[in-house]
PDB file of C-alpha atoms in Angstrom:
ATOM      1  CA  UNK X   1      -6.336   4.029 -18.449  1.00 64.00           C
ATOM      2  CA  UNK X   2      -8.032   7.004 -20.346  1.00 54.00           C
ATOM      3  CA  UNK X   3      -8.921   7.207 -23.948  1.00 49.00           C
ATOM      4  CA  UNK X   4      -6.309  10.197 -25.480  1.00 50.00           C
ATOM      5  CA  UNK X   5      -8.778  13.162 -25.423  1.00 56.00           C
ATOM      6  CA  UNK X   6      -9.165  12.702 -21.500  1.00 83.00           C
ATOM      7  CA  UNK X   7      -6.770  13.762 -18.562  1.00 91.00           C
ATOM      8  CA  UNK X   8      -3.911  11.381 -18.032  1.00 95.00           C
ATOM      9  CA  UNK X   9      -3.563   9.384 -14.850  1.00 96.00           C
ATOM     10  CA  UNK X  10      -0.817   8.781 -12.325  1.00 97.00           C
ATOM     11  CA  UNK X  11      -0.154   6.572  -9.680  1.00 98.00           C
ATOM     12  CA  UNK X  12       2.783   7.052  -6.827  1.00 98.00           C
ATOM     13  CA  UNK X  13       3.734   3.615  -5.536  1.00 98.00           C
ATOM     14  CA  UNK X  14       4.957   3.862  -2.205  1.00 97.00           C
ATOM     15  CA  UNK X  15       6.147   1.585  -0.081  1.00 90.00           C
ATOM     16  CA  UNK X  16       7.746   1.317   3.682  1.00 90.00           C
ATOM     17  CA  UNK X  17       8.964   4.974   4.425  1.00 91.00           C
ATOM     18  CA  UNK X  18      11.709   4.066   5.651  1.00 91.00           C
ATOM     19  CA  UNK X  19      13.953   6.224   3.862  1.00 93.00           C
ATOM     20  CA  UNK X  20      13.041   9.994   4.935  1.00 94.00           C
ATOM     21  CA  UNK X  21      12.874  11.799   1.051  1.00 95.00           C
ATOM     22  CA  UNK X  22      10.114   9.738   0.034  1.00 96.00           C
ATOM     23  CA  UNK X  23       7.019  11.356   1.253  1.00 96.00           C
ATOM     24  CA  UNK X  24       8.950  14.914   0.226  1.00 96.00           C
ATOM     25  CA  UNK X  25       9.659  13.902  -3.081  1.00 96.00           C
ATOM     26  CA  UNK X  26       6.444  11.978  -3.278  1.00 97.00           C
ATOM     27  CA  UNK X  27       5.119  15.327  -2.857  1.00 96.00           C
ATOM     28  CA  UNK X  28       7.053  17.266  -5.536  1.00 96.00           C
ATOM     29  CA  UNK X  29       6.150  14.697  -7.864  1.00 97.00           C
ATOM     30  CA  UNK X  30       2.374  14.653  -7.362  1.00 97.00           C
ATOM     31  CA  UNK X  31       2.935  18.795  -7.983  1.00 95.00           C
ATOM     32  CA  UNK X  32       5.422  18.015 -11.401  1.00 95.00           C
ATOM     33  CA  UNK X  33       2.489  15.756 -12.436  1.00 96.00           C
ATOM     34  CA  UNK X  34      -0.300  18.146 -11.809  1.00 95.00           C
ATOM     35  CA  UNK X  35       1.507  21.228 -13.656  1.00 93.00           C
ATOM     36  CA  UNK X  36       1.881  18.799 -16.493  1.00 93.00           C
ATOM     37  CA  UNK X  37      -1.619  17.916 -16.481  1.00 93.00           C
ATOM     38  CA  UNK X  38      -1.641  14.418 -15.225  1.00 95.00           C
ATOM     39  CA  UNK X  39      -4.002  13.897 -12.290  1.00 96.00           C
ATOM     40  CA  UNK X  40      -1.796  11.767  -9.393  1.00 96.00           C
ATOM     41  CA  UNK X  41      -3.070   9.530  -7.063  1.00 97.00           C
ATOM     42  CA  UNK X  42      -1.165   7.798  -4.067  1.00 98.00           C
ATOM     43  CA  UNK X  43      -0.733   3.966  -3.670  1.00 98.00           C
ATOM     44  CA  UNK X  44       1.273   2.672  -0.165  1.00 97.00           C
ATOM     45  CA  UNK X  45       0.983   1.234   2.880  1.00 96.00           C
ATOM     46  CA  UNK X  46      -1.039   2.650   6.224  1.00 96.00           C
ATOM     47  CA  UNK X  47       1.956   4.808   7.395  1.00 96.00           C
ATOM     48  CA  UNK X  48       3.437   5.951   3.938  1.00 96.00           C
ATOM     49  CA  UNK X  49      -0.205   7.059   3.170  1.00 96.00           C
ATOM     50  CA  UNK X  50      -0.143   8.324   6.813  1.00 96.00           C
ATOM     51  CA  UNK X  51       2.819  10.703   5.992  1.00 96.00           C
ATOM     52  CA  UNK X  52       1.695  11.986   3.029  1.00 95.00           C
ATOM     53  CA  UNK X  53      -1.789  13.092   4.546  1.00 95.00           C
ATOM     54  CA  UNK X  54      -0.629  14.147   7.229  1.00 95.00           C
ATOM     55  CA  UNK X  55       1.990  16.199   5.183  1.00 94.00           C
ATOM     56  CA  UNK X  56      -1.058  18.013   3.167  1.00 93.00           C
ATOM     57  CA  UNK X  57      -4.069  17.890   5.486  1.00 93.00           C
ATOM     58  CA  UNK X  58      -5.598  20.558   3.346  1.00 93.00           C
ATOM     59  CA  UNK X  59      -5.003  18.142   0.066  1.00 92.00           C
ATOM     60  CA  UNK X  60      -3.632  21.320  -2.133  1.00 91.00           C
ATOM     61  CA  UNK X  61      -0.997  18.452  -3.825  1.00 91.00           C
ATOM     62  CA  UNK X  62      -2.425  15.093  -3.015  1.00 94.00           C
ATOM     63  CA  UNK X  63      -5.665  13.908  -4.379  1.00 93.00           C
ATOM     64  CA  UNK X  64      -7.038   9.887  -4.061  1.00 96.00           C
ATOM     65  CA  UNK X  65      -5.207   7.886  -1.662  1.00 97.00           C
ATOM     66  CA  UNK X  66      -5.294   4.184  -1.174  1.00 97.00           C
ATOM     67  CA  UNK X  67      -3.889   1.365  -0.307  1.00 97.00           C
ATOM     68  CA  UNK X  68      -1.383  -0.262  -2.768  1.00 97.00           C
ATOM     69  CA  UNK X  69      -2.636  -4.049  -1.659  1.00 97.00           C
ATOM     70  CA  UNK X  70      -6.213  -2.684  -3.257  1.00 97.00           C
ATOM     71  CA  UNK X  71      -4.223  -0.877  -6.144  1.00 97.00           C
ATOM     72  CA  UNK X  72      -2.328  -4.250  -7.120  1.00 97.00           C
ATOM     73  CA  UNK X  73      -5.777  -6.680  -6.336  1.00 97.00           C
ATOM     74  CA  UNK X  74      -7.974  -3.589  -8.972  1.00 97.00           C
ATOM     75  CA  UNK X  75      -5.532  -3.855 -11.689  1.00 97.00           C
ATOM     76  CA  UNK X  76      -5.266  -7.890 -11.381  1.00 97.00           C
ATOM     77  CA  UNK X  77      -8.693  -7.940 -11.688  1.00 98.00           C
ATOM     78  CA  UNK X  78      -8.829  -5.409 -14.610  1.00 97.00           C
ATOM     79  CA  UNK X  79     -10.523  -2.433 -12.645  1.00 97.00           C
ATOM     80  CA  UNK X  80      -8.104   0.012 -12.622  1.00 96.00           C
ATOM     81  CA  UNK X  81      -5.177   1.095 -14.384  1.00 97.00           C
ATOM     82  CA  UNK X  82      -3.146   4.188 -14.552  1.00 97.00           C
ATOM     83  CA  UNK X  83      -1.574   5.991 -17.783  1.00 96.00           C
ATOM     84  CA  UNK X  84       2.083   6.205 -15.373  1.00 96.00           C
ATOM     85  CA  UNK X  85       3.175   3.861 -12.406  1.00 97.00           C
ATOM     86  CA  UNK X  86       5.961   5.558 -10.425  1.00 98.00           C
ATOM     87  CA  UNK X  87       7.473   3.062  -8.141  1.00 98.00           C
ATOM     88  CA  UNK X  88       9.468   4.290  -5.313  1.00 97.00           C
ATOM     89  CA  UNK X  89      11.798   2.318  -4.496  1.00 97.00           C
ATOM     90  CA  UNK X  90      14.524   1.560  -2.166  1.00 96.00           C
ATOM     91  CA  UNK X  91      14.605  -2.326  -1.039  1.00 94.00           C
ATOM     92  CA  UNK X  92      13.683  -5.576  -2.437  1.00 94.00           C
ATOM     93  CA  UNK X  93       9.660  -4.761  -1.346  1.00 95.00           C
ATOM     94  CA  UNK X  94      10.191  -2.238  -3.759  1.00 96.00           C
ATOM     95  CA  UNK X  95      10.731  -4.132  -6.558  1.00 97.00           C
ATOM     96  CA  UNK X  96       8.571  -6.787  -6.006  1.00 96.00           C
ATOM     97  CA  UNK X  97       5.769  -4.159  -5.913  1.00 97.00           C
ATOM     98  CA  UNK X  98       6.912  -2.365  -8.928  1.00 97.00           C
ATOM     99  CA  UNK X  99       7.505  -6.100 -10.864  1.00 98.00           C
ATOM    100  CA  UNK X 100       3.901  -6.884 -10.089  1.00 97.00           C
ATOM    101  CA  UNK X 101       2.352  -4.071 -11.348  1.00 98.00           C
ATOM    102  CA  UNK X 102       4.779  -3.634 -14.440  1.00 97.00           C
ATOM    103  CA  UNK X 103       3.464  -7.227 -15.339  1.00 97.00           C
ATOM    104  CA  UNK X 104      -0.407  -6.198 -14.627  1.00 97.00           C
ATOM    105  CA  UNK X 105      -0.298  -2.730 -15.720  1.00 97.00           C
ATOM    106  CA  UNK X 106      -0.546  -1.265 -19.443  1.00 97.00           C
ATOM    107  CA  UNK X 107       0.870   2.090 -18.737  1.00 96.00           C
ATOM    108  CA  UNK X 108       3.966   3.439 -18.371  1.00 96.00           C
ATOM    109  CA  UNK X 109       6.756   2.168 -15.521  1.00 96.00           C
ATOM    110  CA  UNK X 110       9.211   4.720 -14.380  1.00 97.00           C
ATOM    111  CA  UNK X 111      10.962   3.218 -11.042  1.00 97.00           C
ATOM    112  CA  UNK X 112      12.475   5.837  -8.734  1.00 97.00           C
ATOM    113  CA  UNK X 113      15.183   4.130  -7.006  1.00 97.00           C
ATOM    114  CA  UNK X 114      17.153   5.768  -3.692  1.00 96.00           C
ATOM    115  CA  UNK X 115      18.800   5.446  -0.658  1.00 95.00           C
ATOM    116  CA  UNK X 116      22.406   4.852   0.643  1.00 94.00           C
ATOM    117  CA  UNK X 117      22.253   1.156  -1.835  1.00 95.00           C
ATOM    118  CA  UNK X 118      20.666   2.651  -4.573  1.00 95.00           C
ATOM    119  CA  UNK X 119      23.124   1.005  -7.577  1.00 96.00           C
ATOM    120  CA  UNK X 120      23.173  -1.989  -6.224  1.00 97.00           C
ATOM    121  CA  UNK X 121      19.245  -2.221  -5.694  1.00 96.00           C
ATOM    122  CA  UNK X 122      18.884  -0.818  -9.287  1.00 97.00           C
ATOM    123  CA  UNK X 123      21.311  -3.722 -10.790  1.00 97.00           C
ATOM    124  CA  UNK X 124      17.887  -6.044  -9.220  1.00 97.00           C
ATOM    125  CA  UNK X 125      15.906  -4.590 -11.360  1.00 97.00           C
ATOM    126  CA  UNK X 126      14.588  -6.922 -14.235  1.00 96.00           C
ATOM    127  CA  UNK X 127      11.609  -5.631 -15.615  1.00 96.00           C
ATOM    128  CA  UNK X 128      11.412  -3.521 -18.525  1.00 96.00           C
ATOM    129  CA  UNK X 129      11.131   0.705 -17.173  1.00 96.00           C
ATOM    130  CA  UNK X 130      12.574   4.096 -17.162  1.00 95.00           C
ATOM    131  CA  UNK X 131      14.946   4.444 -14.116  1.00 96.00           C
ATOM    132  CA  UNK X 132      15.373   7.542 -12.237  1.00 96.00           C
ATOM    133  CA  UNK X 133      18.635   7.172  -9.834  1.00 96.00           C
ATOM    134  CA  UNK X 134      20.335   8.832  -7.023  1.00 95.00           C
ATOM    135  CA  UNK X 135      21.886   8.603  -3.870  1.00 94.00           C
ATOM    136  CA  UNK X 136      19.162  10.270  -1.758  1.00 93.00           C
ATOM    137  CA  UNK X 137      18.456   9.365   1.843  1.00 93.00           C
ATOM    138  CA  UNK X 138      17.978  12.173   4.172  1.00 95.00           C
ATOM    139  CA  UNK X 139      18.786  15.437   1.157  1.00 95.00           C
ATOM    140  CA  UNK X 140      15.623  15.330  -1.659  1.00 95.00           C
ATOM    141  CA  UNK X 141      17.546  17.739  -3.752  1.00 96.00           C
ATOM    142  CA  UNK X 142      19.841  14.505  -6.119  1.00 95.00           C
ATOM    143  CA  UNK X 143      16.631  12.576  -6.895  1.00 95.00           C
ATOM    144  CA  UNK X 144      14.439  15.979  -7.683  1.00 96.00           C
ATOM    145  CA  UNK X 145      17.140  17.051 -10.142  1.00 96.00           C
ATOM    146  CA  UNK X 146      16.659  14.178 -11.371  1.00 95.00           C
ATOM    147  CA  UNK X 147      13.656  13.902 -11.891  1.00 95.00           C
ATOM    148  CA  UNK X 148      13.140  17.804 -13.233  1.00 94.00           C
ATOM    149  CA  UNK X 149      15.651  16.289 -15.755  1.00 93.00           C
ATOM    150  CA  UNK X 150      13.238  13.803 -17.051  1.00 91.00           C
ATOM    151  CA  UNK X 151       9.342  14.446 -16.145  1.00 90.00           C
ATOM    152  CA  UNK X 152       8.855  15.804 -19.240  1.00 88.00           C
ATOM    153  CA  UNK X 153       9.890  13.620 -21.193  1.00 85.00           C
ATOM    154  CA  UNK X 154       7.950  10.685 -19.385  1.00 85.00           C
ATOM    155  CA  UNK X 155       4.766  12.638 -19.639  1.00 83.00           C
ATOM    156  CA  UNK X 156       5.406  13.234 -23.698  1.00 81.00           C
ATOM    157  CA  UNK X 157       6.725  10.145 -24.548  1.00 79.00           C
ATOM    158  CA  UNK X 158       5.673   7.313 -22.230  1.00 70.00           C
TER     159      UNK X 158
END
């Protein structure tokens, strides 16, 4: 994490893509962040990585990318930490992934939960965060309203 005179940090944990508004939202987030001033970098697996590369080949929105195995081993080990953790999330992977690194991690959770189950996938959720719900799956537009709702408030109070 950064001292408070120094650019805050982000990390996008993202998981199986599975669900087609991640990597678009994953996107508008990662711009949200960077008009806020928080510098975002992408955790997933090989194809959610994949997607969002591929996505923005001339990196105007996405900056580091890597994998979120490496993410979760660096912040076990005390190497790495982010000022935010945004889990996306939208199966039980999900929250196992966002559990792990709410227990390693000092900074901020805020879980983004989605997809046709998201209630009952939220009601899993045990771990002390912020929760951003909708029913999203194929149309970004619930979960970006959303989260225009309450970005700035995470970034000034979290």
């Amino acid at each position: 994490m950064n001292s408070p005179s120094e650019q805050k940090t982000a990390v996008l944990l993202l998981g199986c893509p599975q669900v087609p508004v991640q990597t678009g939202i994953a996107l508008y987030l990662i711009s949200a962040l960077r008009k806020r001033g928080v510098r975002p970098t992408v955790a997933g697996n090989r194809a959610a990585r994949l997607l969002v590369e591929v996505s923005d080949p001339d990196r105007h929105y996405v900056g580091e990318v890597m994998d979120i195995d490496r993410y979760v081993g660096e912040l076990a080990e005390k190497k790495r930490d982010f000022d935010y953790n945004f889990a996306f999330i939208h199966n039980d992977a999900g929250i196992t992934y966002a559990a792990t690194v709410q227990a390693l991690s000092e900074g901020a959770m805020v879980v983004l939960v989605y997809g046709e189950h998201y209630e009952e996938v939220a009601a899993e959720i045990e771990f002390p965060c912020e929760k951003i719900l909708a029913k999203a799956v194929h149309n970004p537009l619930p979960l970006k309203k959303k989260i225009d709702e309450v970005l700035n408030w995470v970034v000034s109070n979290l």
